[in-house]
Coordinates of C-alpha atoms in Angstrom, one line a residue:
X61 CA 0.0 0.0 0.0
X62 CA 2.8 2.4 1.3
X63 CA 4.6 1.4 -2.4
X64 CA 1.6 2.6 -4.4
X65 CA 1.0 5.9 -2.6
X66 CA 4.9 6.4 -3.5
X67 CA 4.1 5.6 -6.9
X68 CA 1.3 8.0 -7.0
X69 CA 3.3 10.6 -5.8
X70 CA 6.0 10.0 -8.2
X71 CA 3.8 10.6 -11.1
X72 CA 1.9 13.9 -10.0
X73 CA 5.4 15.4 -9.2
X74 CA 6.8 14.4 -12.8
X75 CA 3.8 15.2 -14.5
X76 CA 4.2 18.7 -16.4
X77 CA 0.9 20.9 -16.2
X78 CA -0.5 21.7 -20.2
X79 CA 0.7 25.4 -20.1
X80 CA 4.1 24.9 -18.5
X81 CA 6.2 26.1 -21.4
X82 CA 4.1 29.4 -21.4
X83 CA 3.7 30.0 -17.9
X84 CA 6.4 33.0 -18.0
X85 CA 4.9 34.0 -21.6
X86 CA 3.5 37.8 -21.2
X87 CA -0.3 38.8 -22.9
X88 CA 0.8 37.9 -26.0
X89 CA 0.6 34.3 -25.0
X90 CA -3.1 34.7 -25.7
X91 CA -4.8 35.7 -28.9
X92 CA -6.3 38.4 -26.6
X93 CA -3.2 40.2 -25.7
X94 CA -2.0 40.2 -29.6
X95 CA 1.1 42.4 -30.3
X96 CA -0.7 44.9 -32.9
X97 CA 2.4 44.9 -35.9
X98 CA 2.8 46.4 -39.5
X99 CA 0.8 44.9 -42.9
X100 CA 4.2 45.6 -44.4
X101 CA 7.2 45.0 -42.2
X102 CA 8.9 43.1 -39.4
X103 CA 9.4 42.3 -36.1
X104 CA 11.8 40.8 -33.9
X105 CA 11.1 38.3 -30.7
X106 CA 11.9 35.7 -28.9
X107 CA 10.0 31.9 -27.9
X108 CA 11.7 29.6 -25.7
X109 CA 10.1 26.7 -24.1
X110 CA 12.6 26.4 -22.0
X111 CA 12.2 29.7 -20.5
X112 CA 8.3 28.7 -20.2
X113 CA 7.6 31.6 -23.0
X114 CA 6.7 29.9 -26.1
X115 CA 4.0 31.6 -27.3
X116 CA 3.7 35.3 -29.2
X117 CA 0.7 36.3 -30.8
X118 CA 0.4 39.3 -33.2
X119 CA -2.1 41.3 -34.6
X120 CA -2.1 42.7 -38.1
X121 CA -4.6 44.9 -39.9
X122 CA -4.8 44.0 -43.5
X123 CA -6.6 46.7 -45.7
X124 CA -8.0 47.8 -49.4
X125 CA -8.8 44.4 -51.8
X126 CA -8.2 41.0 -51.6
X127 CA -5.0 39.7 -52.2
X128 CA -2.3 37.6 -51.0
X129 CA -0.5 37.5 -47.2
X130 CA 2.6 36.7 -47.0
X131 CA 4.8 35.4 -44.2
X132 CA 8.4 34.8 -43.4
X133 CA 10.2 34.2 -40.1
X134 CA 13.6 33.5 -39.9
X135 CA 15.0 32.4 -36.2
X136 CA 18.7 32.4 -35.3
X137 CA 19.8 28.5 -33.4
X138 CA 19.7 26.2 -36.2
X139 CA 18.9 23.5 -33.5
X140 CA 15.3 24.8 -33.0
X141 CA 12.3 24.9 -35.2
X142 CA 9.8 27.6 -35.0
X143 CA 6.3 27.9 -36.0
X144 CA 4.2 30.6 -37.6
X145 CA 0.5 30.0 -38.3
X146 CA -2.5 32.6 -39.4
X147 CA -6.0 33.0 -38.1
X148 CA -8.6 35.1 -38.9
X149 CA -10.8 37.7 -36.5
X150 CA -12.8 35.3 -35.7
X151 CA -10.0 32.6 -34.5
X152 CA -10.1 30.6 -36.8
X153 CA -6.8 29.2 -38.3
X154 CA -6.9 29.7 -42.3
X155 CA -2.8 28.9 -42.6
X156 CA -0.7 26.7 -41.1
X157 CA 3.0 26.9 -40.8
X158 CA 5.3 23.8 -42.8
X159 CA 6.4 21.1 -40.9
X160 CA 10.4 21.1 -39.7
X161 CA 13.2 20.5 -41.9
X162 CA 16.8 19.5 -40.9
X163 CA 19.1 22.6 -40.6
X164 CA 16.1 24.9 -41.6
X165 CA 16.0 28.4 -40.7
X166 CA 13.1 29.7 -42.4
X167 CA 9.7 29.4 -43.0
X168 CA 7.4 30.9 -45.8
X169 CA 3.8 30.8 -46.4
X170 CA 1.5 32.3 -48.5
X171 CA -2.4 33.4 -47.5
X172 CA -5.1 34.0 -49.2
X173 CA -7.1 37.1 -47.5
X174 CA -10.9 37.5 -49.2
X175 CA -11.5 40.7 -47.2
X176 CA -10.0 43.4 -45.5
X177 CA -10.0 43.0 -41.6
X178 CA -7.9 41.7 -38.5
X179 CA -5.9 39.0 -38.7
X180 CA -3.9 37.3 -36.8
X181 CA -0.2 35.7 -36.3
X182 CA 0.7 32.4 -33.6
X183 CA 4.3 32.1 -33.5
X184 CA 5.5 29.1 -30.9
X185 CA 8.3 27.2 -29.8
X186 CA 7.2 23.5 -30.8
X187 CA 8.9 21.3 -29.0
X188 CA 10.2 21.5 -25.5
X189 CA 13.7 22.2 -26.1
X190 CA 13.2 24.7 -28.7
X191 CA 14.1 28.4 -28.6
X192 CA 15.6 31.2 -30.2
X193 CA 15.2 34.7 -31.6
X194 CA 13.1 35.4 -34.6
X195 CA 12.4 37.9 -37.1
X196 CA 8.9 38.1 -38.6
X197 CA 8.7 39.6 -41.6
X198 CA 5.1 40.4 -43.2
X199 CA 4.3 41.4 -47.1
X200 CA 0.4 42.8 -48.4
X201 CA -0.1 43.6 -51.6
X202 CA -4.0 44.7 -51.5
X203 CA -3.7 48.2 -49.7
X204 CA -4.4 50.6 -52.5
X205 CA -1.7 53.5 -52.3
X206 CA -3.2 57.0 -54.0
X207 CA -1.5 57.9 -56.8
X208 CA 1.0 61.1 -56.5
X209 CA -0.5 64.2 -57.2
X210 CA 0.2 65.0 -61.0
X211 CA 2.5 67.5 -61.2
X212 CA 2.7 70.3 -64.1
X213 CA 6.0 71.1 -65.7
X214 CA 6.5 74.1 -67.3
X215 CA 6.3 74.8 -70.8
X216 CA 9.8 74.6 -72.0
X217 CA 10.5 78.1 -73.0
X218 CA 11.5 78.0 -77.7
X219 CA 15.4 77.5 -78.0
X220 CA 16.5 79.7 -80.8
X221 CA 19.0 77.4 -82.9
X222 CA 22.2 79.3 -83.5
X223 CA 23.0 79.8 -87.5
X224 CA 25.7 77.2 -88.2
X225 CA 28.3 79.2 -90.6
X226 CA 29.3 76.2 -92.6
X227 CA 33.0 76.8 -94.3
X228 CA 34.1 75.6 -97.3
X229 CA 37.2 73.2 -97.1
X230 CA 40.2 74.0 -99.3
X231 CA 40.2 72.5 -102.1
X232 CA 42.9 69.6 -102.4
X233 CA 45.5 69.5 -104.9
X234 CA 46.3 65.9 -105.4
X235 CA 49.3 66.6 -107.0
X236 CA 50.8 68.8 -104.0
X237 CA 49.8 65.5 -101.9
X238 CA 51.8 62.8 -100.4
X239 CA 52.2 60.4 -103.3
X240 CA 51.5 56.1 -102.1
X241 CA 50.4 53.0 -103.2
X242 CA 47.6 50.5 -102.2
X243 CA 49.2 47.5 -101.2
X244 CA 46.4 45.7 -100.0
X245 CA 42.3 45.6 -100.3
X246 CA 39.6 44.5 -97.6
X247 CA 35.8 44.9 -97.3
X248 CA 33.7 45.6 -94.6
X249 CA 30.2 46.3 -94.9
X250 CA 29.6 48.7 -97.2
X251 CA 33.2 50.5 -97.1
X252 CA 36.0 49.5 -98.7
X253 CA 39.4 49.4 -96.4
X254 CA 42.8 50.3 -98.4
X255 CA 46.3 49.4 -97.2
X256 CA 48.5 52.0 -97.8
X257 CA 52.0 52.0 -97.9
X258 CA 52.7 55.3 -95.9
X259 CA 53.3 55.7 -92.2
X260 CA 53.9 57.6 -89.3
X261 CA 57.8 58.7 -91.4
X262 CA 55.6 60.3 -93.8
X263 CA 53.6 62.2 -91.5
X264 CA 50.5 60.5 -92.3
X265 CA 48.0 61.0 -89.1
X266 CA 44.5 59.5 -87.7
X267 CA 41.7 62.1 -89.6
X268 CA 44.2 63.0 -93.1
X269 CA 41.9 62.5 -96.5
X270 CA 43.4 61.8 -99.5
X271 CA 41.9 60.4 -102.8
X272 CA 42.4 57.3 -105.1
X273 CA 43.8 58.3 -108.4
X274 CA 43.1 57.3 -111.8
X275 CA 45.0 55.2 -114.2
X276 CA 48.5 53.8 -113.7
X277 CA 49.9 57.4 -113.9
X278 CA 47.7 57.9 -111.1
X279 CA 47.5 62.0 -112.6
X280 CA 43.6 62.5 -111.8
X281 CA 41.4 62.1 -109.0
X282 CA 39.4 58.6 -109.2
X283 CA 35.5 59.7 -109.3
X284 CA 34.4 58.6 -105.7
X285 CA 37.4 57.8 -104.5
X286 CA 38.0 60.0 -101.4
X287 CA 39.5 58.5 -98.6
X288 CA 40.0 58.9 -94.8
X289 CA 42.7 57.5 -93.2
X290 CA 41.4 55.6 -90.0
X291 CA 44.8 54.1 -88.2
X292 CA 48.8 54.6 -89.0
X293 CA 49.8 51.0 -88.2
X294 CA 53.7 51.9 -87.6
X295 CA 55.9 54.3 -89.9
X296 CA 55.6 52.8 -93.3
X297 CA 52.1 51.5 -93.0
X298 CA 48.2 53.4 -93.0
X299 CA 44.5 52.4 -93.2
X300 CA 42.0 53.8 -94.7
X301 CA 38.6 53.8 -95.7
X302 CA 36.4 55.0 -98.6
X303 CA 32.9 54.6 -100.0
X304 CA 34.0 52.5 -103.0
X305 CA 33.0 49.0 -103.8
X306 CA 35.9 48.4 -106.1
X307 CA 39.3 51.2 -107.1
X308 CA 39.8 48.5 -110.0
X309 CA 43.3 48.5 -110.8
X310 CA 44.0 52.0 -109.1
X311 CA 46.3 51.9 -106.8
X312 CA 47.9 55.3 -106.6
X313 CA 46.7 57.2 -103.7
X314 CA 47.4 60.9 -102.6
X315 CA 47.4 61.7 -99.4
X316 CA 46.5 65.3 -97.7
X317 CA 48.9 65.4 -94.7
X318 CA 48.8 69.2 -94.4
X319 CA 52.5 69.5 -95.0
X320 CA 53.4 72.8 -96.7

């Protein structure tokens, strides 16, 4: 008899009353004493079951149209798992928070709200060893922001256009210019690319024009063939480039370097 009173007594002292992990939990152990946080924000806190605090409730006001809800929370000791679950005004649970996951973090989920109203967040400390701090971050999308207010630029005041004098280049002798030869012919595009056998020793520079000339005398301008030299490759070698398809069997250039 004496043994089974022992017994007795053995059991009632180990047995652990229902709300023990929250019996140091503030309000906000209650849906009642709900934390009142931002549609569009977060919010840091702490559950421990351990500490007999393993409850926070929050309360969010979700307003303008229907939409979606959305819920992260992110807690720091990676030996714990938290949980975050939504209710509506009334109490009733309309999302529940995924299940554990070795190593995990995190946990996301997604609501959807038919009308704007009070809602409300259960975050908890599962399981009796679990605890850490969290951060609860929230997302709305159906609050209706008014647009700016439109605002009128003024009329940009008429911009008279200055008169461009445009001067007439000096006409080029070809005959005063630095006499070459094509060496070499390459398309590209639409342009033609000539190899010219003059360099940086002859004074030929990035920008100088110059002309094809005609016939193996080379003693008139080719029709067309005006050139611009585009890179001086080292002192005996140029590039240049015209509009021709073809110079034929031209390959006499003159070349206006700007010496006197």
């Amino acid at each position: 008899m004496t043994v089974a009173l022992l017994g007795l007594a053995g059991c009632k002292k180990d047995k652990m009353p229902k709300d023990f992990c929250d019996e140091a939990s503030g309000p906000d152990a209650t849906r009642a004493g709900a934390v009142l946080i931002q549609s569009n924000g977060s919010a840091t806190d702490r559950v421990s079951c351990p500490d007999r605090d393993r409850t926070d409730w929050k309360q969010i006001e979700l307003k303008g149209q229907p939409s979606i809800f959305e819920v992260e929370v992110h807690w720091d000791n990676a030996e714990s798992d938290i949980s975050c679950d939504v209710f509506d005004s009334f109490g009733q649970q309309i999302g529940a928070s995924p299940g554990p996951a070795p190593q995990q973090q995190s946990k996301r989920l997604a609501v959807e709200i038919p009308s704007a109203g009070v809602y409300f967040l259960r975050i908890q400390a599962p399981k009796k060893t679990d605890a850490s701090d969290y951060v609860l971050t929230t997302k709305w999308g159906g609050e209706v922001q008014a647009p700016p207010p439109e605002v009128k630029q003024p009329e940009p005041k008429p911009v008279k256009k200055p008169v461009k004098t445009v001067s007439k280049p000096k006409s080029f002798d070809p005959e005063k210019g630095l006499q070459g030869r094509v060496v070499s012919v390459d398309h590209q595009g639409d342009a033609l690319i000539l190899y010219i056998d003059k360099g940086s020793a002859a004074g030929v520079k990035v920008g100088n024009t110059g002309t094809v000339l005609d016939g193996p005398a080379g003693a008139n301008p080719l029709s067309g063939g005006t050139f611009s030299v585009i890179q001086v490759l080292d002192e005996k070698r140029s590039v240049a480039k015209t509009g021709l398809k073809s110079i034929g069997r031209n390959i006499r250039v003159s070349i206006n370097t700007g010496a006197k």
